[in-house]
Amino acid sequence: MEISAIELIKFLGHSSIHEPFDDYLHTHGIKKRPNVGKDYDPYIEIKKQGLHLIFLTPGGAVENGVRPKTPGNYIFNSLDIYLKKGDGYSPYKGPLSFDLNVSFSQLQVRNNLGKPKHVTFDEKWEANVDFYFVDNLVLAVKYTDMQGSAIEMIDYRLPDNWARENGIAPKL
């Protein structure tokens, strides 16, 4: 069963034990949860669907200035959506939020979302990323090349100290 990134975004800020979030993941066959065992693993990788969920511990949330919505040991902090095959991930095939489309170029994204709050443009690292603040979330759009020909990945995350310091999210 396909997981909807739009539905997952609604759970950002909730803990892995938040019942509606846990139920949603179980309904879609996702049984893995972050754990501290011998090797701390804060990720849920759903590579066949192009989704990567990242969690913070409560201490990590405090340290990074992230405000959890529900208590628990692992706070769903970030969702990476792969639109191009890479890092072992298949491209995500479902709908995207904020009227974004998998076929958009950087110009089309900017026409749709407006001027980015922050841009990372680093030719040495081949990084071309626009950052927006939409619906109380930081939205990072990474492009396939320096010309912004196509979207490679979209990352939705909770506002944190880095986003506030770079003028992406409002100060607390």
JSON list of N, CA and C in Angstrom, two decimals, residues 33-68:
[
{"chain": "A", "resi": 33, "resn": "ARG", "atom": "N", "xyz": [10.49, 1.06, 14.17]},
{"chain": "A", "resi": 33, "resn": "ARG", "atom": "CA", "xyz": [10.46, 2.33, 14.88]},
{"chain": "A", "resi": 33, "resn": "ARG", "atom": "C", "xyz": [11.87, 2.65, 15.34]},
{"chain": "A", "resi": 34, "resn": "PRO", "atom": "N", "xyz": [12.19, 3.92, 15.55]},
{"chain": "A", "resi": 34, "resn": "PRO", "atom": "CA", "xyz": [13.53, 4.25, 16.05]},
{"chain": "A", "resi": 34, "resn": "PRO", "atom": "C", "xyz": [13.77, 3.55, 17.39]},
{"chain": "A", "resi": 35, "resn": "ASN", "atom": "N", "xyz": [15.04, 3.21, 17.64]},
{"chain": "A", "resi": 35, "resn": "ASN", "atom": "CA", "xyz": [15.35, 2.63, 18.94]},
{"chain": "A", "resi": 35, "resn": "ASN", "atom": "C", "xyz": [16.76, 3.00, 19.35]},
{"chain": "A", "resi": 36, "resn": "VAL", "atom": "N", "xyz": [17.04, 2.82, 20.63]},
{"chain": "A", "resi": 36, "resn": "VAL", "atom": "CA", "xyz": [18.33, 3.19, 21.16]},
{"chain": "A", "resi": 36, "resn": "VAL", "atom": "C", "xyz": [19.24, 1.98, 21.30]},
{"chain": "A", "resi": 37, "resn": "GLY", "atom": "N", "xyz": [18.81, 0.79, 21.27]},
{"chain": "A", "resi": 37, "resn": "GLY", "atom": "CA", "xyz": [19.61, -0.42, 21.38]},
{"chain": "A", "resi": 37, "resn": "GLY", "atom": "C", "xyz": [21.11, -0.20, 21.32]},
{"chain": "A", "resi": 38, "resn": "LYS", "atom": "N", "xyz": [21.82, -1.14, 20.76]},
{"chain": "A", "resi": 38, "resn": "LYS", "atom": "CA", "xyz": [23.28, -1.03, 20.64]},
{"chain": "A", "resi": 38, "resn": "LYS", "atom": "C", "xyz": [23.66, 0.07, 19.67]},
{"chain": "A", "resi": 39, "resn": "ASP", "atom": "N", "xyz": [22.94, 0.19, 18.59]},
{"chain": "A", "resi": 39, "resn": "ASP", "atom": "CA", "xyz": [23.20, 1.22, 17.58]},
{"chain": "A", "resi": 39, "resn": "ASP", "atom": "C", "xyz": [21.98, 2.11, 17.45]},
{"chain": "A", "resi": 40, "resn": "TYR", "atom": "N", "xyz": [22.10, 3.34, 17.91]},
{"chain": "A", "resi": 40, "resn": "TYR", "atom": "CA", "xyz": [20.98, 4.27, 17.81]},
{"chain": "A", "resi": 40, "resn": "TYR", "atom": "C", "xyz": [20.64, 4.47, 16.33]},
{"chain": "A", "resi": 41, "resn": "ASP", "atom": "N", "xyz": [19.40, 4.25, 15.99]},
{"chain": "A", "resi": 41, "resn": "ASP", "atom": "CA", "xyz": [18.94, 4.40, 14.60]},
{"chain": "A", "resi": 41, "resn": "ASP", "atom": "C", "xyz": [17.72, 5.30, 14.57]},
{"chain": "A", "resi": 42, "resn": "PRO", "atom": "N", "xyz": [17.90, 6.57, 14.19]},
{"chain": "A", "resi": 42, "resn": "PRO", "atom": "CA", "xyz": [16.78, 7.52, 14.19]},
{"chain": "A", "resi": 42, "resn": "PRO", "atom": "C", "xyz": [15.99, 7.56, 12.88]},
{"chain": "A", "resi": 43, "resn": "TYR", "atom": "N", "xyz": [16.14, 6.55, 12.04]},
{"chain": "A", "resi": 43, "resn": "TYR", "atom": "CA", "xyz": [15.54, 6.60, 10.71]},
{"chain": "A", "resi": 43, "resn": "TYR", "atom": "C", "xyz": [14.54, 5.48, 10.47]},
{"chain": "A", "resi": 44, "resn": "ILE", "atom": "N", "xyz": [13.56, 5.81, 9.63]},
{"chain": "A", "resi": 44, "resn": "ILE", "atom": "CA", "xyz": [12.72, 4.79, 9.01]},
{"chain": "A", "resi": 44, "resn": "ILE", "atom": "C", "xyz": [12.89, 5.02, 7.51]},
{"chain": "A", "resi": 45, "resn": "GLU", "atom": "N", "xyz": [13.48, 4.06, 6.85]},
{"chain": "A", "resi": 45, "resn": "GLU", "atom": "CA", "xyz": [13.73, 4.17, 5.42]},
{"chain": "A", "resi": 45, "resn": "GLU", "atom": "C", "xyz": [12.70, 3.33, 4.67]},
{"chain": "A", "resi": 46, "resn": "ILE", "atom": "N", "xyz": [11.95, 3.97, 3.82]},
{"chain": "A", "resi": 46, "resn": "ILE", "atom": "CA", "xyz": [10.97, 3.28, 2.98]},
{"chain": "A", "resi": 46, "resn": "ILE", "atom": "C", "xyz": [11.45, 3.47, 1.55]},
{"chain": "A", "resi": 47, "resn": "LYS", "atom": "N", "xyz": [12.55, 2.79, 1.24]},
{"chain": "A", "resi": 47, "resn": "LYS", "atom": "CA", "xyz": [13.27, 3.02, -0.01]},
{"chain": "A", "resi": 47, "resn": "LYS", "atom": "C", "xyz": [12.44, 2.74, -1.26]},
{"chain": "A", "resi": 48, "resn": "LYS", "atom": "N", "xyz": [11.60, 1.72, -1.22]},
{"chain": "A", "resi": 48, "resn": "LYS", "atom": "CA", "xyz": [10.80, 1.38, -2.41]},
{"chain": "A", "resi": 48, "resn": "LYS", "atom": "C", "xyz": [9.78, 2.46, -2.74]},
{"chain": "A", "resi": 49, "resn": "GLN", "atom": "N", "xyz": [9.44, 3.30, -1.75]},
{"chain": "A", "resi": 49, "resn": "GLN", "atom": "CA", "xyz": [8.47, 4.37, -1.99]},
{"chain": "A", "resi": 49, "resn": "GLN", "atom": "C", "xyz": [9.13, 5.75, -1.99]},
{"chain": "A", "resi": 50, "resn": "GLY", "atom": "N", "xyz": [10.45, 5.81, -1.86]},
{"chain": "A", "resi": 50, "resn": "GLY", "atom": "CA", "xyz": [11.16, 7.08, -1.94]},
{"chain": "A", "resi": 50, "resn": "GLY", "atom": "C", "xyz": [10.99, 7.97, -0.73]},
{"chain": "A", "resi": 51, "resn": "LEU", "atom": "N", "xyz": [10.78, 7.38, 0.45]},
{"chain": "A", "resi": 51, "resn": "LEU", "atom": "CA", "xyz": [10.54, 8.16, 1.66]},
{"chain": "A", "resi": 51, "resn": "LEU", "atom": "C", "xyz": [11.55, 7.83, 2.75]},
{"chain": "A", "resi": 52, "resn": "HIS", "atom": "N", "xyz": [11.99, 8.85, 3.45]},
{"chain": "A", "resi": 52, "resn": "HIS", "atom": "CA", "xyz": [12.97, 8.70, 4.53]},
{"chain": "A", "resi": 52, "resn": "HIS", "atom": "C", "xyz": [12.50, 9.57, 5.70]},
{"chain": "A", "resi": 53, "resn": "LEU", "atom": "N", "xyz": [12.14, 8.92, 6.81]},
{"chain": "A", "resi": 53, "resn": "LEU", "atom": "CA", "xyz": [11.66, 9.61, 8.00]},
{"chain": "A", "resi": 53, "resn": "LEU", "atom": "C", "xyz": [12.80, 9.72, 9.00]},
{"chain": "A", "resi": 54, "resn": "ILE", "atom": "N", "xyz": [12.96, 10.89, 9.60]},
{"chain": "A", "resi": 54, "resn": "ILE", "atom": "CA", "xyz": [14.05, 11.15, 10.53]},
{"chain": "A", "resi": 54, "resn": "ILE", "atom": "C", "xyz": [13.47, 11.62, 11.86]},
{"chain": "A", "resi": 55, "resn": "PHE", "atom": "N", "xyz": [13.98, 11.04, 12.93]},
{"chain": "A", "resi": 55, "resn": "PHE", "atom": "CA", "xyz": [13.48, 11.32, 14.27]},
{"chain": "A", "resi": 55, "resn": "PHE", "atom": "C", "xyz": [14.58, 11.93, 15.14]},
{"chain": "A", "resi": 56, "resn": "LEU", "atom": "N", "xyz": [14.16, 12.70, 16.15]},
{"chain": "A", "resi": 56, "resn": "LEU", "atom": "CA", "xyz": [15.06, 13.25, 17.16]},
{"chain": "A", "resi": 56, "resn": "LEU", "atom": "C", "xyz": [14.66, 12.71, 18.53]},
{"chain": "A", "resi": 57, "resn": "THR", "atom": "N", "xyz": [15.62, 12.57, 19.41]},
{"chain": "A", "resi": 57, "resn": "THR", "atom": "CA", "xyz": [15.30, 12.27, 20.80]},
{"chain": "A", "resi": 57, "resn": "THR", "atom": "C", "xyz": [14.82, 13.58, 21.44]},
{"chain": "A", "resi": 58, "resn": "PRO", "atom": "N", "xyz": [14.14, 13.53, 22.57]},
{"chain": "A", "resi": 58, "resn": "PRO", "atom": "CA", "xyz": [13.74, 14.78, 23.23]},
{"chain": "A", "resi": 58, "resn": "PRO", "atom": "C", "xyz": [14.93, 15.70, 23.50]},
{"chain": "A", "resi": 59, "resn": "GLY", "atom": "N", "xyz": [16.08, 15.13, 23.92]},
{"chain": "A", "resi": 59, "resn": "GLY", "atom": "CA", "xyz": [17.27, 15.94, 24.14]},
{"chain": "A", "resi": 59, "resn": "GLY", "atom": "C", "xyz": [17.76, 16.59, 22.85]},
{"chain": "A", "resi": 60, "resn": "GLY", "atom": "N", "xyz": [17.72, 15.84, 21.77]},
{"chain": "A", "resi": 60, "resn": "GLY", "atom": "CA", "xyz": [18.11, 16.39, 20.47]},
{"chain": "A", "resi": 60, "resn": "GLY", "atom": "C", "xyz": [17.17, 17.49, 20.02]},
{"chain": "A", "resi": 61, "resn": "ALA", "atom": "N", "xyz": [15.89, 17.32, 20.32]},
{"chain": "A", "resi": 61, "resn": "ALA", "atom": "CA", "xyz": [14.90, 18.34, 19.97]},
{"chain": "A", "resi": 61, "resn": "ALA", "atom": "C", "xyz": [15.20, 19.63, 20.73]},
{"chain": "A", "resi": 62, "resn": "VAL", "atom": "N", "xyz": [15.45, 19.52, 22.02]},
{"chain": "A", "resi": 62, "resn": "VAL", "atom": "CA", "xyz": [15.76, 20.71, 22.84]},
{"chain": "A", "resi": 62, "resn": "VAL", "atom": "C", "xyz": [17.04, 21.36, 22.32]},
{"chain": "A", "resi": 63, "resn": "GLU", "atom": "N", "xyz": [18.07, 20.56, 22.08]},
{"chain": "A", "resi": 63, "resn": "GLU", "atom": "CA", "xyz": [19.35, 21.07, 21.61]},
{"chain": "A", "resi": 63, "resn": "GLU", "atom": "C", "xyz": [19.22, 21.81, 20.28]},
{"chain": "A", "resi": 64, "resn": "ASN", "atom": "N", "xyz": [18.36, 21.33, 19.41]},
{"chain": "A", "resi": 64, "resn": "ASN", "atom": "CA", "xyz": [18.18, 21.93, 18.09]},
{"chain": "A", "resi": 64, "resn": "ASN", "atom": "C", "xyz": [17.08, 22.98, 18.04]},
{"chain": "A", "resi": 65, "resn": "GLY", "atom": "N", "xyz": [16.40, 23.20, 19.15]},
{"chain": "A", "resi": 65, "resn": "GLY", "atom": "CA", "xyz": [15.34, 24.21, 19.18]},
{"chain": "A", "resi": 65, "resn": "GLY", "atom": "C", "xyz": [14.06, 23.76, 18.50]},
{"chain": "A", "resi": 66, "resn": "VAL", "atom": "N", "xyz": [13.82, 22.45, 18.47]},
{"chain": "A", "resi": 66, "resn": "VAL", "atom": "CA", "xyz": [12.62, 21.90, 17.85]},
{"chain": "A", "resi": 66, "resn": "VAL", "atom": "C", "xyz": [11.56, 21.70, 18.93]},
{"chain": "A", "resi": 67, "resn": "ARG", "atom": "N", "xyz": [10.34, 22.08, 18.63]},
{"chain": "A", "resi": 67, "resn": "ARG", "atom": "CA", "xyz": [9.24, 21.95, 19.59]},
{"chain": "A", "resi": 67, "resn": "ARG", "atom": "C", "xyz": [8.34, 20.77, 19.24]},
{"chain": "A", "resi": 68, "resn": "PRO", "atom": "N", "xyz": [8.42, 19.70, 20.04]},
{"chain": "A", "resi": 68, "resn": "PRO", "atom": "CA", "xyz": [7.55, 18.53, 19.81]},
{"chain": "A", "resi": 68, "resn": "PRO", "atom": "C", "xyz": [6.08, 18.87, 20.06]}
]
